[in-house]
Amino acid sequence: MSLFYPNEYAESTYKIDFQKYYDMGYRGLVFDIDNTLVPHDHPYTAQSVALFEELRRIGFKTCIISNNNEKRVKPFADAVGSEYTFDAHKPSKGGYLLSVKKMGIKLEEAIFIGDQILTDVLGARRAGMHCIMVKYIDPREKKSIRFKRKIEKVILHFYKKKKKDAFQK
């Protein structure tokens, strides 16, 4: 089960203390887009652009990773000023490793941030990355994702019981 458990959980990407992670030696951040940075299939926002500006100011390199096509991923990555990996086949670990390589850092210097256990968390954990799961932004999702959320709810129940200290306020 540990492959399904994130290292940490946060209520929102926008509430994570990224400076703390930089001070701990992390140098790269890999983000899912949909329901992690913006609602599903939405374009970039002023909030997402400001976040990436702040991450660069801190000193982080960034990469967006998505199972979506380049038509979806590239405009978002360009707007926030990030590297990107599209058609990543999450939870396969290849896209995560490619994202780390694009940032030019070591795997142990990378953190992944995403909202889904069965794709995001599982892939990051399989790749050996530190992983922060965030609560999804918008519950209005495709039927296939809503089905996965039911499975995730069970996994999160046991995760919360096991790792109460992993939850950030």
PDB file of C-alpha atoms in Angstrom:
ATOM      1  CA  MET A   1       0.000   0.000   0.000  1.00  0.00           C
ATOM      2  CA  SER A   2       2.887   2.405   0.587  1.00  0.00           C
ATOM      3  CA  LEU A   3       3.137   3.118  -3.160  1.00  0.00           C
ATOM      4  CA  PHE A   4      -0.341   4.628  -2.944  1.00  0.00           C
ATOM      5  CA  TYR A   5       0.526   6.841   0.017  1.00  0.00           C
ATOM      6  CA  PRO A   6       1.965  10.303  -0.582  1.00  0.00           C
ATOM      7  CA  ASN A   7       4.773  11.448   1.679  1.00  0.00           C
ATOM      8  CA  GLU A   8       2.608  14.398   2.660  1.00  0.00           C
ATOM      9  CA  TYR A   9      -0.828  15.873   2.087  1.00  0.00           C
ATOM     10  CA  ALA A  10      -1.773  19.559   1.712  1.00  0.00           C
ATOM     11  CA  GLU A  11      -5.156  21.236   1.373  1.00  0.00           C
ATOM     12  CA  SER A  12      -3.955  23.222  -1.651  1.00  0.00           C
ATOM     13  CA  THR A  13      -0.903  23.671  -3.841  1.00  0.00           C
ATOM     14  CA  TYR A  14      -1.176  27.341  -3.018  1.00  0.00           C
ATOM     15  CA  LYS A  15      -0.810  26.735   0.735  1.00  0.00           C
ATOM     16  CA  ILE A  16       2.453  24.762   0.592  1.00  0.00           C
ATOM     17  CA  ASP A  17       5.474  26.393   2.226  1.00  0.00           C
ATOM     18  CA  PHE A  18       7.858  25.962  -0.704  1.00  0.00           C
ATOM     19  CA  GLN A  19      10.621  27.962   0.956  1.00  0.00           C
ATOM     20  CA  LYS A  20      10.787  25.226   3.625  1.00  0.00           C
ATOM     21  CA  TYR A  21      11.458  22.598   0.965  1.00  0.00           C
ATOM     22  CA  TYR A  22      14.118  24.704  -0.712  1.00  0.00           C
ATOM     23  CA  ASP A  23      15.810  25.137   2.655  1.00  0.00           C
ATOM     24  CA  MET A  24      15.702  21.323   3.040  1.00  0.00           C
ATOM     25  CA  GLY A  25      17.706  20.933  -0.195  1.00  0.00           C
ATOM     26  CA  TYR A  26      14.982  20.343  -2.786  1.00  0.00           C
ATOM     27  CA  ARG A  27      15.663  22.161  -6.065  1.00  0.00           C
ATOM     28  CA  GLY A  28      12.957  21.035  -8.480  1.00  0.00           C
ATOM     29  CA  LEU A  29       9.180  20.779  -8.428  1.00  0.00           C
ATOM     30  CA  VAL A  30       7.112  18.626 -10.754  1.00  0.00           C
ATOM     31  CA  PHE A  31       3.423  19.547 -10.943  1.00  0.00           C
ATOM     32  CA  ASP A  32       0.310  17.971 -12.343  1.00  0.00           C
ATOM     33  CA  ILE A  33      -1.933  20.633 -13.949  1.00  0.00           C
ATOM     34  CA  ASP A  34      -5.574  19.632 -13.776  1.00  0.00           C
ATOM     35  CA  ASN A  35      -7.162  20.037 -10.350  1.00  0.00           C
ATOM     36  CA  THR A  36      -3.711  20.621  -8.847  1.00  0.00           C
ATOM     37  CA  LEU A  37      -2.964  24.090 -10.248  1.00  0.00           C
ATOM     38  CA  VAL A  38      -6.264  24.934 -11.964  1.00  0.00           C
ATOM     39  CA  PRO A  39      -9.678  23.248 -12.371  1.00  0.00           C
ATOM     40  CA  HIS A  40      -9.755  20.446 -14.940  1.00  0.00           C
ATOM     41  CA  ASP A  41      -9.159  21.682 -18.534  1.00  0.00           C
ATOM     42  CA  HIS A  42      -8.957  25.349 -17.456  1.00  0.00           C
ATOM     43  CA  PRO A  43      -6.220  27.667 -18.732  1.00  0.00           C
ATOM     44  CA  TYR A  44      -3.573  29.202 -16.523  1.00  0.00           C
ATOM     45  CA  THR A  45      -4.649  31.791 -13.953  1.00  0.00           C
ATOM     46  CA  ALA A  46      -3.024  34.850 -12.429  1.00  0.00           C
ATOM     47  CA  GLN A  47      -2.616  32.757  -9.266  1.00  0.00           C
ATOM     48  CA  SER A  48      -0.732  29.975 -11.092  1.00  0.00           C
ATOM     49  CA  VAL A  49       1.529  32.477 -12.885  1.00  0.00           C
ATOM     50  CA  ALA A  50       2.288  34.237  -9.577  1.00  0.00           C
ATOM     51  CA  LEU A  51       3.095  30.900  -7.918  1.00  0.00           C
ATOM     52  CA  PHE A  52       5.663  29.987 -10.565  1.00  0.00           C
ATOM     53  CA  GLU A  53       7.202  33.459 -10.385  1.00  0.00           C
ATOM     54  CA  GLU A  54       7.583  32.982  -6.628  1.00  0.00           C
ATOM     55  CA  LEU A  55       9.072  29.505  -7.108  1.00  0.00           C
ATOM     56  CA  ARG A  56      11.693  30.917  -9.489  1.00  0.00           C
ATOM     57  CA  ARG A  57      12.433  33.712  -7.011  1.00  0.00           C
ATOM     58  CA  ILE A  58      13.062  31.082  -4.328  1.00  0.00           C
ATOM     59  CA  GLY A  59      15.401  29.242  -6.721  1.00  0.00           C
ATOM     60  CA  PHE A  60      13.317  26.270  -7.874  1.00  0.00           C
ATOM     61  CA  LYS A  61      13.298  24.732 -11.310  1.00  0.00           C
ATOM     62  CA  THR A  62       9.878  23.474 -12.381  1.00  0.00           C
ATOM     63  CA  CYS A  63       8.303  21.007 -14.749  1.00  0.00           C
ATOM     64  CA  ILE A  64       4.656  20.337 -15.574  1.00  0.00           C
ATOM     65  CA  ILE A  65       3.742  16.688 -16.139  1.00  0.00           C
ATOM     66  CA  SER A  66       0.473  15.549 -17.669  1.00  0.00           C
ATOM     67  CA  ASN A  67      -1.126  12.614 -19.403  1.00  0.00           C
ATOM     68  CA  ASN A  68      -2.784  15.186 -21.640  1.00  0.00           C
ATOM     69  CA  ASN A  69      -1.587  16.134 -25.125  1.00  0.00           C
ATOM     70  CA  GLU A  70       0.882  18.877 -25.978  1.00  0.00           C
ATOM     71  CA  LYS A  71      -1.937  21.169 -27.141  1.00  0.00           C
ATOM     72  CA  ARG A  72      -3.160  21.285 -23.520  1.00  0.00           C
ATOM     73  CA  VAL A  73       0.179  21.234 -21.704  1.00  0.00           C
ATOM     74  CA  LYS A  74       2.463  23.549 -23.718  1.00  0.00           C
ATOM     75  CA  PRO A  75       0.322  26.729 -23.486  1.00  0.00           C
ATOM     76  CA  PHE A  76      -0.011  26.280 -19.730  1.00  0.00           C
ATOM     77  CA  ALA A  77       3.713  25.601 -19.260  1.00  0.00           C
ATOM     78  CA  ASP A  78       4.631  28.555 -21.476  1.00  0.00           C
ATOM     79  CA  ALA A  79       2.330  30.870 -19.510  1.00  0.00           C
ATOM     80  CA  VAL A  80       3.846  29.911 -16.149  1.00  0.00           C
ATOM     81  CA  GLY A  81       7.403  29.668 -17.531  1.00  0.00           C
ATOM     82  CA  SER A  82       8.035  25.989 -16.912  1.00  0.00           C
ATOM     83  CA  GLU A  83       9.485  22.932 -18.579  1.00  0.00           C
ATOM     84  CA  TYR A  84       6.851  20.323 -19.418  1.00  0.00           C
ATOM     85  CA  THR A  85       6.290  16.657 -20.147  1.00  0.00           C
ATOM     86  CA  PHE A  86       3.090  15.734 -21.992  1.00  0.00           C
ATOM     87  CA  ASP A  87       1.549  12.326 -22.738  1.00  0.00           C
ATOM     88  CA  ALA A  88       3.422  11.070 -19.661  1.00  0.00           C
ATOM     89  CA  HIS A  89       1.519   7.792 -19.253  1.00  0.00           C
ATOM     90  CA  LYS A  90       1.170   8.288 -15.494  1.00  0.00           C
ATOM     91  CA  PRO A  91       1.491   6.188 -13.348  1.00  0.00           C
ATOM     92  CA  SER A  92       4.432   4.984 -15.425  1.00  0.00           C
ATOM     93  CA  LYS A  93       7.614   6.345 -13.876  1.00  0.00           C
ATOM     94  CA  GLY A  94       9.181   7.366 -17.197  1.00  0.00           C
ATOM     95  CA  GLY A  95       7.503  10.775 -17.416  1.00  0.00           C
ATOM     96  CA  TYR A  96       8.583  11.653 -13.897  1.00  0.00           C
ATOM     97  CA  LEU A  97      12.183  10.701 -14.575  1.00  0.00           C
ATOM     98  CA  LEU A  98      12.131  12.660 -17.837  1.00  0.00           C
ATOM     99  CA  SER A  99      10.761  15.699 -15.979  1.00  0.00           C
ATOM    100  CA  VAL A 100      13.613  15.541 -13.462  1.00  0.00           C
ATOM    101  CA  LYS A 101      16.115  15.210 -16.299  1.00  0.00           C
ATOM    102  CA  LYS A 102      14.627  18.259 -18.071  1.00  0.00           C
ATOM    103  CA  MET A 103      15.198  20.300 -14.910  1.00  0.00           C
ATOM    104  CA  GLY A 104      18.817  19.108 -14.709  1.00  0.00           C
ATOM    105  CA  ILE A 105      18.617  18.015 -11.069  1.00  0.00           C
ATOM    106  CA  LYS A 106      18.999  14.778  -9.122  1.00  0.00           C
ATOM    107  CA  LEU A 107      15.933  12.675  -8.351  1.00  0.00           C
ATOM    108  CA  GLU A 108      16.412  13.183  -4.616  1.00  0.00           C
ATOM    109  CA  GLU A 109      16.217  16.959  -5.182  1.00  0.00           C
ATOM    110  CA  ALA A 110      12.730  16.739  -6.731  1.00  0.00           C
ATOM    111  CA  ILE A 111       9.236  16.911  -5.261  1.00  0.00           C
ATOM    112  CA  PHE A 112       6.068  15.977  -7.098  1.00  0.00           C
ATOM    113  CA  ILE A 113       2.754  17.731  -6.381  1.00  0.00           C
ATOM    114  CA  GLY A 114      -0.528  16.272  -7.643  1.00  0.00           C
ATOM    115  CA  ASP A 115      -4.141  15.534  -6.764  1.00  0.00           C
ATOM    116  CA  GLN A 116      -4.755  11.895  -7.751  1.00  0.00           C
ATOM    117  CA  ILE A 117      -3.529   8.777  -6.000  1.00  0.00           C
ATOM    118  CA  LEU A 118      -3.964   6.259  -8.808  1.00  0.00           C
ATOM    119  CA  THR A 119      -1.987   8.262 -11.363  1.00  0.00           C
ATOM    120  CA  ASP A 120      -0.023  11.106  -9.759  1.00  0.00           C
ATOM    121  CA  VAL A 121       1.007   9.658  -6.407  1.00  0.00           C
ATOM    122  CA  LEU A 122       1.535   6.116  -7.648  1.00  0.00           C
ATOM    123  CA  GLY A 123       3.736   7.297 -10.521  1.00  0.00           C
ATOM    124  CA  ALA A 124       5.816   9.616  -8.357  1.00  0.00           C
ATOM    125  CA  ARG A 125       6.322   6.955  -5.704  1.00  0.00           C
ATOM    126  CA  ARG A 126       7.272   4.368  -8.348  1.00  0.00           C
ATOM    127  CA  ALA A 127       9.857   6.850  -9.672  1.00  0.00           C
ATOM    128  CA  GLY A 128      11.254   7.347  -6.161  1.00  0.00           C
ATOM    129  CA  MET A 129      10.169  10.975  -5.787  1.00  0.00           C
ATOM    130  CA  HIS A 130       9.063  12.775  -2.654  1.00  0.00           C
ATOM    131  CA  CYS A 131       5.354  13.327  -3.191  1.00  0.00           C
ATOM    132  CA  ILE A 132       2.853  15.849  -1.853  1.00  0.00           C
ATOM    133  CA  MET A 133      -0.774  15.108  -2.613  1.00  0.00           C
ATOM    134  CA  VAL A 134      -3.142  18.058  -2.641  1.00  0.00           C
ATOM    135  CA  LYS A 135      -6.901  18.173  -2.362  1.00  0.00           C
ATOM    136  CA  TYR A 136      -8.422  18.520  -5.818  1.00  0.00           C
ATOM    137  CA  ILE A 137      -9.656  21.999  -6.715  1.00  0.00           C
ATOM    138  CA  ASP A 138     -12.999  21.261  -8.396  1.00  0.00           C
ATOM    139  CA  PRO A 139     -15.220  18.211  -7.793  1.00  0.00           C
ATOM    140  CA  ARG A 140     -16.803  18.554 -11.262  1.00  0.00           C
ATOM    141  CA  GLU A 141     -14.744  15.958 -13.105  1.00  0.00           C
ATOM    142  CA  LYS A 142     -15.086  13.384 -15.832  1.00  0.00           C
ATOM    143  CA  LYS A 143     -16.983  10.230 -14.898  1.00  0.00           C
ATOM    144  CA  SER A 144     -13.812   8.101 -15.040  1.00  0.00           C
ATOM    145  CA  ILE A 145     -12.064  10.388 -12.558  1.00  0.00           C
ATOM    146  CA  ARG A 146     -15.075  10.451 -10.219  1.00  0.00           C
ATOM    147  CA  PHE A 147     -14.914   6.636 -10.133  1.00  0.00           C
ATOM    148  CA  LYS A 148     -11.212   6.757  -9.204  1.00  0.00           C
ATOM    149  CA  ARG A 149     -11.992   9.271  -6.448  1.00  0.00           C
ATOM    150  CA  LYS A 150     -14.162   6.625  -4.746  1.00  0.00           C
ATOM    151  CA  ILE A 151     -11.182   4.250  -4.630  1.00  0.00           C
ATOM    152  CA  GLU A 152      -8.929   7.094  -3.472  1.00  0.00           C
ATOM    153  CA  LYS A 153     -11.311   7.869  -0.619  1.00  0.00           C
ATOM    154  CA  VAL A 154     -10.752   4.388   0.815  1.00  0.00           C
ATOM    155  CA  ILE A 155      -6.969   4.628   0.396  1.00  0.00           C
ATOM    156  CA  LEU A 156      -6.925   8.091   2.001  1.00  0.00           C
ATOM    157  CA  HIS A 157      -8.931   6.806   4.962  1.00  0.00           C
ATOM    158  CA  PHE A 158      -6.210   4.298   5.806  1.00  0.00           C
ATOM    159  CA  TYR A 159      -3.444   6.746   4.958  1.00  0.00           C
ATOM    160  CA  LYS A 160      -4.857   9.341   7.348  1.00  0.00           C
ATOM    161  CA  LYS A 161      -5.034   6.772  10.139  1.00  0.00           C
ATOM    162  CA  LYS A 162      -1.420   5.752   9.546  1.00  0.00           C
ATOM    163  CA  LYS A 163       0.215   9.120   8.898  1.00  0.00           C
ATOM    164  CA  LYS A 164      -1.542  11.865  10.801  1.00  0.00           C
ATOM    165  CA  ASP A 165       1.711  13.862  10.867  1.00  0.00           C
ATOM    166  CA  ALA A 166       1.863  13.968   7.054  1.00  0.00           C
ATOM    167  CA  PHE A 167      -1.058  16.376   6.774  1.00  0.00           C
ATOM    168  CA  GLN A 168      -0.162  20.034   6.423  1.00  0.00           C
ATOM    169  CA  LYS A 169      -2.484  22.731   7.682  1.00  0.00           C
TER     170      LYS A 169
END
